[in-house]
Tab-separated table of C-alpha atoms in Angstrom:
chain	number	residue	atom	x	y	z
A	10	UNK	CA	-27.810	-4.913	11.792
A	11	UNK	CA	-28.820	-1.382	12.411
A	12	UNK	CA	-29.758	-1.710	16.054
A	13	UNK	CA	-26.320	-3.435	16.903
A	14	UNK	CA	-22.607	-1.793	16.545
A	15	UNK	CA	-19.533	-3.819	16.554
A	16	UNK	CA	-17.362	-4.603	19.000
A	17	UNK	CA	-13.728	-3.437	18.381
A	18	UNK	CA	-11.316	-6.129	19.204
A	19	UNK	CA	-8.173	-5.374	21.191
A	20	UNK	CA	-4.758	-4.421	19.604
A	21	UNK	CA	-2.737	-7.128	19.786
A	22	UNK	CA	1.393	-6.401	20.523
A	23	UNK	CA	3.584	-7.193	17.316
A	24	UNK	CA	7.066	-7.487	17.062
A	25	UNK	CA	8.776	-3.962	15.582
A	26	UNK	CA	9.534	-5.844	12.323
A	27	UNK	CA	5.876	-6.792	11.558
A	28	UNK	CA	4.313	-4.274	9.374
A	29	UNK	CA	0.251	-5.212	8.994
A	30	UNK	CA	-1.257	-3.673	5.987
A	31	UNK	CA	-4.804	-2.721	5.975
A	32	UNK	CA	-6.716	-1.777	3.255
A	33	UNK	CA	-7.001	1.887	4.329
A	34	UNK	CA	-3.390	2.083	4.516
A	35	UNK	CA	-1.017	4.178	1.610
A	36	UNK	CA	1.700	1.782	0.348
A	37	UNK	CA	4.057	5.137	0.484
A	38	UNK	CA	3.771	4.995	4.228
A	39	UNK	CA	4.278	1.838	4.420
A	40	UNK	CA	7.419	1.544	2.633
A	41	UNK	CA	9.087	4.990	4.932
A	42	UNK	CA	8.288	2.299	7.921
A	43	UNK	CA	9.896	-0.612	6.065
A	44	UNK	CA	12.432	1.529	5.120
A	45	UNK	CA	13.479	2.926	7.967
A	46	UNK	CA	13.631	-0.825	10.159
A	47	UNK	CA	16.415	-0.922	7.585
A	48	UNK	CA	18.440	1.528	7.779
A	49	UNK	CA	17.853	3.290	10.951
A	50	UNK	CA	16.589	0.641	13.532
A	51	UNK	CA	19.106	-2.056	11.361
A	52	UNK	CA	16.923	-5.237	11.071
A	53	UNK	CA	17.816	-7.352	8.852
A	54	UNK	CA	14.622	-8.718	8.505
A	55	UNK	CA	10.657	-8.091	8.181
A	56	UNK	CA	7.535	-9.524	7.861
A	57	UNK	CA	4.755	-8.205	5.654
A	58	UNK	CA	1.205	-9.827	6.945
A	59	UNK	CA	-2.383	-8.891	5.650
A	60	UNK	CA	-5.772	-9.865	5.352
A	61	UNK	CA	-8.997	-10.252	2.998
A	62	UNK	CA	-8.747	-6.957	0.683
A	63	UNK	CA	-5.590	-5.583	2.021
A	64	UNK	CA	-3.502	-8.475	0.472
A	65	UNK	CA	-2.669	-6.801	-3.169
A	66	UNK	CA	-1.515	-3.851	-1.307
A	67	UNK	CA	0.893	-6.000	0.743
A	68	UNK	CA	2.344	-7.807	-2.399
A	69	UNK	CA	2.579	-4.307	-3.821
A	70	UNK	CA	4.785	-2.960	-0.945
A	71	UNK	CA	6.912	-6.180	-1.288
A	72	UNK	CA	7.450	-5.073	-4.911
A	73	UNK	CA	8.842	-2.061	-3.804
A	74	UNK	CA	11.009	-2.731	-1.472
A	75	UNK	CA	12.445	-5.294	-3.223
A	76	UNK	CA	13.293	-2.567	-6.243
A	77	UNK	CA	14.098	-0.038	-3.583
A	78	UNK	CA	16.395	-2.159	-1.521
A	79	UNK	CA	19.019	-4.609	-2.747
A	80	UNK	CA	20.135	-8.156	-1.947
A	81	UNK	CA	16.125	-8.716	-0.232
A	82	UNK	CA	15.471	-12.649	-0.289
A	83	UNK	CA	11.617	-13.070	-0.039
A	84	UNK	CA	9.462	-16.231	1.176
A	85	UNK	CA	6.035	-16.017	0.643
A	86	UNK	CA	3.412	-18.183	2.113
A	87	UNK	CA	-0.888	-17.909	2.478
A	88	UNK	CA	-3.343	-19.706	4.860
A	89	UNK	CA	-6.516	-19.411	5.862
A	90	UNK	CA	-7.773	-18.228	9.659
A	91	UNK	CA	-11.111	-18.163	11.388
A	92	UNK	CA	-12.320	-14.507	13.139
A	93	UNK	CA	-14.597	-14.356	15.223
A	94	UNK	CA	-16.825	-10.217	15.261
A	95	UNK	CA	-19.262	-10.117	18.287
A	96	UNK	CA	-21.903	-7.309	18.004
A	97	UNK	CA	-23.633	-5.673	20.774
A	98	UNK	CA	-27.476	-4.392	20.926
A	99	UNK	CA	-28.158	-0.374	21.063
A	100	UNK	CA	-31.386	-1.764	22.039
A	101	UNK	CA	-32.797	-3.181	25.262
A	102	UNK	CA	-34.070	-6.859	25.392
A	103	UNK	CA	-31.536	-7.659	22.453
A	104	UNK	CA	-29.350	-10.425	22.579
A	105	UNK	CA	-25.591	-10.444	21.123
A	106	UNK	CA	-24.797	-11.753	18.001
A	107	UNK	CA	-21.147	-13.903	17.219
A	108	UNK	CA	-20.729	-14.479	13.593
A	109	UNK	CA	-17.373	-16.219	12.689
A	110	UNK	CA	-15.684	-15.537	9.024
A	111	UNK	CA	-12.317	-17.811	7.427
A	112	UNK	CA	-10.085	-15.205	5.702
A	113	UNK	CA	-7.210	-15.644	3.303
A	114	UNK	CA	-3.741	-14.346	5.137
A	115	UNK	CA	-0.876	-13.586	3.600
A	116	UNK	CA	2.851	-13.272	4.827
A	117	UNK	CA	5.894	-11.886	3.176
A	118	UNK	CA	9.201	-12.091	4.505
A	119	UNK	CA	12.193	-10.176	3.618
A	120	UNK	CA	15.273	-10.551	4.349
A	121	UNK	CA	18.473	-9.105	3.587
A	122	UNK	CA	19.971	-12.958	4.994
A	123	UNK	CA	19.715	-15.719	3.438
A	124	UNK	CA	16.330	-17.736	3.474
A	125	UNK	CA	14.735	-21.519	3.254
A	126	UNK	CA	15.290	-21.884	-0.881
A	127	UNK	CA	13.714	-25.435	-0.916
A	128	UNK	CA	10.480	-23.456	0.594
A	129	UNK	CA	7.403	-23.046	-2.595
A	130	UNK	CA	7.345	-19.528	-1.384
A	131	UNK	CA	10.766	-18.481	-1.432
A	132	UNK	CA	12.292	-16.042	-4.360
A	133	UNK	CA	16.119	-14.655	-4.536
A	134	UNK	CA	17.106	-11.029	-4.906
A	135	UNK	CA	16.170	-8.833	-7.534
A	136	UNK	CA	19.071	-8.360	-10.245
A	137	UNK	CA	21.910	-5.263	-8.971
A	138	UNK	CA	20.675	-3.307	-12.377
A	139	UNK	CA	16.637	-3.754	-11.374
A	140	UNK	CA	17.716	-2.090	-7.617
A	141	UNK	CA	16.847	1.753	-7.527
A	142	UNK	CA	18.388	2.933	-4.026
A	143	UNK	CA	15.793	5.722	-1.948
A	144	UNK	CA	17.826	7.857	-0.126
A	145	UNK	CA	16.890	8.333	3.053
A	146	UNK	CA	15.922	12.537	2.559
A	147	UNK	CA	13.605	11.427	-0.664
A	148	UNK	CA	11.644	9.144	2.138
A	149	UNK	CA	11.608	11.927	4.345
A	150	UNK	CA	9.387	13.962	1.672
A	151	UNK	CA	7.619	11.157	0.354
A	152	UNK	CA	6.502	11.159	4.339
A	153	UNK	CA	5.109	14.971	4.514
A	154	UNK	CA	2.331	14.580	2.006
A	155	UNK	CA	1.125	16.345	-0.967
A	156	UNK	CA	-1.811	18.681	-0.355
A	157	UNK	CA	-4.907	19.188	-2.541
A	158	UNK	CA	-6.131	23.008	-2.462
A	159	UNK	CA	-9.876	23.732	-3.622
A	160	UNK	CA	-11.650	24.894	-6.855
A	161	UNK	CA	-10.513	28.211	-7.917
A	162	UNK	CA	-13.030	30.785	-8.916
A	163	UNK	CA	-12.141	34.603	-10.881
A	164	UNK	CA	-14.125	37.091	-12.523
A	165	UNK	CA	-12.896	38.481	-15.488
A	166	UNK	CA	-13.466	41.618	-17.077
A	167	UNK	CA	-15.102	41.496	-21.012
A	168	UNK	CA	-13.613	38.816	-23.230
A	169	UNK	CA	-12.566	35.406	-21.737
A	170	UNK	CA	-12.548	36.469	-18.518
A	171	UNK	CA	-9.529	37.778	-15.911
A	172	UNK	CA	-6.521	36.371	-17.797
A	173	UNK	CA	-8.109	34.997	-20.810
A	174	UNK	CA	-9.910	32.471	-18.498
A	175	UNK	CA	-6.901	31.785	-16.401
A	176	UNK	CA	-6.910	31.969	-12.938
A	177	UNK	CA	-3.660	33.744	-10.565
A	178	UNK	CA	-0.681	32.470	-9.634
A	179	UNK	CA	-1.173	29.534	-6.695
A	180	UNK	CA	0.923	27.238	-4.408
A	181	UNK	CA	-0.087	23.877	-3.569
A	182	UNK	CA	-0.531	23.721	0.099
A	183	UNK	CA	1.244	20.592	1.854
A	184	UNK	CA	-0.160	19.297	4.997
A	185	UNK	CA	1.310	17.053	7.353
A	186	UNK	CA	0.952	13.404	7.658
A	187	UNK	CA	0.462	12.326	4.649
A	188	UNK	CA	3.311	11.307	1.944
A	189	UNK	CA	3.864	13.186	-1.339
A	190	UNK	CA	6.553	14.846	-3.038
A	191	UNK	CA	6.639	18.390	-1.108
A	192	UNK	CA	5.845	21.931	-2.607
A	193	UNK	CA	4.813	22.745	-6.124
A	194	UNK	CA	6.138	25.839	-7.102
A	195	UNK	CA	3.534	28.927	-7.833
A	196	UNK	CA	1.915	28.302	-11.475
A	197	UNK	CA	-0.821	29.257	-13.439
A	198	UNK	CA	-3.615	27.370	-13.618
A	199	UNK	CA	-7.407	26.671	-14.918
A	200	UNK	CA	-9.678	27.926	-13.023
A	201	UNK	CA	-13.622	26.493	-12.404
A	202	UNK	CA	-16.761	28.790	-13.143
A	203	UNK	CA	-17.680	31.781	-14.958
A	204	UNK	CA	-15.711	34.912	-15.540
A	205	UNK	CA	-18.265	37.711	-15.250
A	206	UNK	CA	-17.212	40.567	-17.991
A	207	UNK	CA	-17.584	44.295	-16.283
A	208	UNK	CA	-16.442	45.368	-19.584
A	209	UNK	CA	-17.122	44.718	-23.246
A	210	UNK	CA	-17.175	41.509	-24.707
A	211	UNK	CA	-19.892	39.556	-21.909
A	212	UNK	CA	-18.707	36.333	-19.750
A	213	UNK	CA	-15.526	34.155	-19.988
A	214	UNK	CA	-15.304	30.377	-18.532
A	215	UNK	CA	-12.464	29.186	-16.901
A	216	UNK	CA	-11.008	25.669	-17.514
A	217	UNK	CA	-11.128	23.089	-14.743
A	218	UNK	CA	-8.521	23.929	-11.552
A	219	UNK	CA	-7.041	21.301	-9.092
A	220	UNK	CA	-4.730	23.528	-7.443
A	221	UNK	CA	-5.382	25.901	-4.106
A	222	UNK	CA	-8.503	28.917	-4.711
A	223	UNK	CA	-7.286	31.523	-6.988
A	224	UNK	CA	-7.272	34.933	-5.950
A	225	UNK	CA	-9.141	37.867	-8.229
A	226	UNK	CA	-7.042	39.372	-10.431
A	227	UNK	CA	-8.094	42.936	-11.214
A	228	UNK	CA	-7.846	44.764	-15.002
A	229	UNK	CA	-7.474	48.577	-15.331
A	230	UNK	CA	-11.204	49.973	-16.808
A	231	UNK	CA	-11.193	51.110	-20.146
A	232	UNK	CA	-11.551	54.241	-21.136
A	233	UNK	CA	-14.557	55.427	-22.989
C-alpha cells in the first residue's frame, strides 16, 4: 500500500458528554475532561465510547472516575460495527481501494442518577470509604504536564569527576499541554558520560541522568 495514502474520514459532532478515547490519548487528560463535565459544566451524566486498541484505556478511565468521584452508577455494554477506510492512489492510472473492517466497541456510562439495574452491564457505586475526592486545583496540575529535560554531561577535574561524578543542581522543565504533577524542585542528580580529570587522579563517570542538562561545575586548580 505504498503508492496509496488514506483517506481521513470526517469528524463527526458528539454530544459534550461523550468522551471518545483513542489509543494515543493519556487517561490523565481524559479524566480533567470527565472531571470537569462534573463539576463545572454540571452533567450528571457521561458516556465513555472506544474502539479496537483504545478499549482498556477506556475501562481504565472508568476506574478512575469511579474512585475519584462518588455515588457514579455505571452500565456497560460492547458490540460490534463495520468501518469502512477508502484509500486513494499517489499514482496515475490507479484505481481506489475500499476495504471494510468489524471492530469491537465499547460504551461506558456514568452516571451520578440512577441507572437500568436489571441491565447485564450495569454496576452500583463504589463503597463511600473506596471514593478518593480530586480537588479541582490537583486537576488543574495534573493538566500542565511534567517535562522531561535531556542527558546531562560534566567534566570533572582528577578523581571521580566534577562532584564525585555528580552532576549540578537542575530543575525539571514543565511544558504546557501535557498533564503531570508541576515543578520538581532543584536536586542533584547523575549525570551521563565521562568526567575528564584536568588534575590528578585521570577520568570519572557519571551515573545515568533523567533530569534537564547539567551545567559545568568548575574546581579551584591545585597547587603544585
Amino acid at each position: 500500500m505504498e503508492k496509496y495514502q488514506k483517506v481521513e474520514r470526517p469528524k463527526e459532532n458528539t454530544p459534550e458528554n461523550e468522551i471518545r478515547v483513542s489509543a494515543q490519548g493519556r487517561v490523565q487528560n481524559y479524566v480533567a475532561y470527565a472531571f470537569s463535565l462534573f463539576n463545572d459544566k454540571g452533567h450528571k451524566q457521561i458516556s465513555i465510547k472506544a474502539t479496537g486498541n483504545a478499549i482498556t484505556k477506556a475501562v481504565t478511565l472508568a476506574e478512575v472516575l469511579k474512585r475519584r468521584v462518588g455515588g457514579l452508577h455505571q452500565n456497560t455494554s460492547i458490540h460490534s460495527m463495520e468501518m469502512t477506510d477508502e484509500y486513494e492512489p499517489l499514482e496515475e492510472g490507479l484505481d481506489r481501494v475500499v476495504t471494510q473492517r468489524r471492530v469491537s466497541v465499547l460504551e461506558i456510562v456514568l452516571s451520578t442518577d440512577h441507572l437500568d439495574q436489571n441491565s447485564p452491564g450495569y454496576q452500583p457505586p463504589l463503597p463511600q470509604e473506596q471514593i478518593q475526592p480530586l480537588d479541582p486545583e490537583s486537576v488543574a496540575q495534573r493538566g500542565r504536564g511534567r517535562g522531561r529535560g535531556g542527558r546531562g554531561r560534566g567534566r570533572g577535574r582528577g578523581g571521580r569527576g566534577a562532584m564525585g561524578g555528580y552532576g549540578a543542581p537542575q530543575t525539571e522543565a514543565e511544558p504546557s499541554g501535557e498533564p503531570g504533577e508541576g515543578e520538581v524542585a532543584p536536586a542533584f542528580t547523575r549525570g551521563r558520560g565521562r568526567g575528564r580529570g584536568r588534575g590528578r587522579g585521570g577520568r570519572g563517570r557519571g551515573g545515568r541522568g533523567r533530569g534537564a542538562p547539567r551545567f559545568q561545575q568548575e574546581q579551584p586548580q591545585p597547587h603544585e
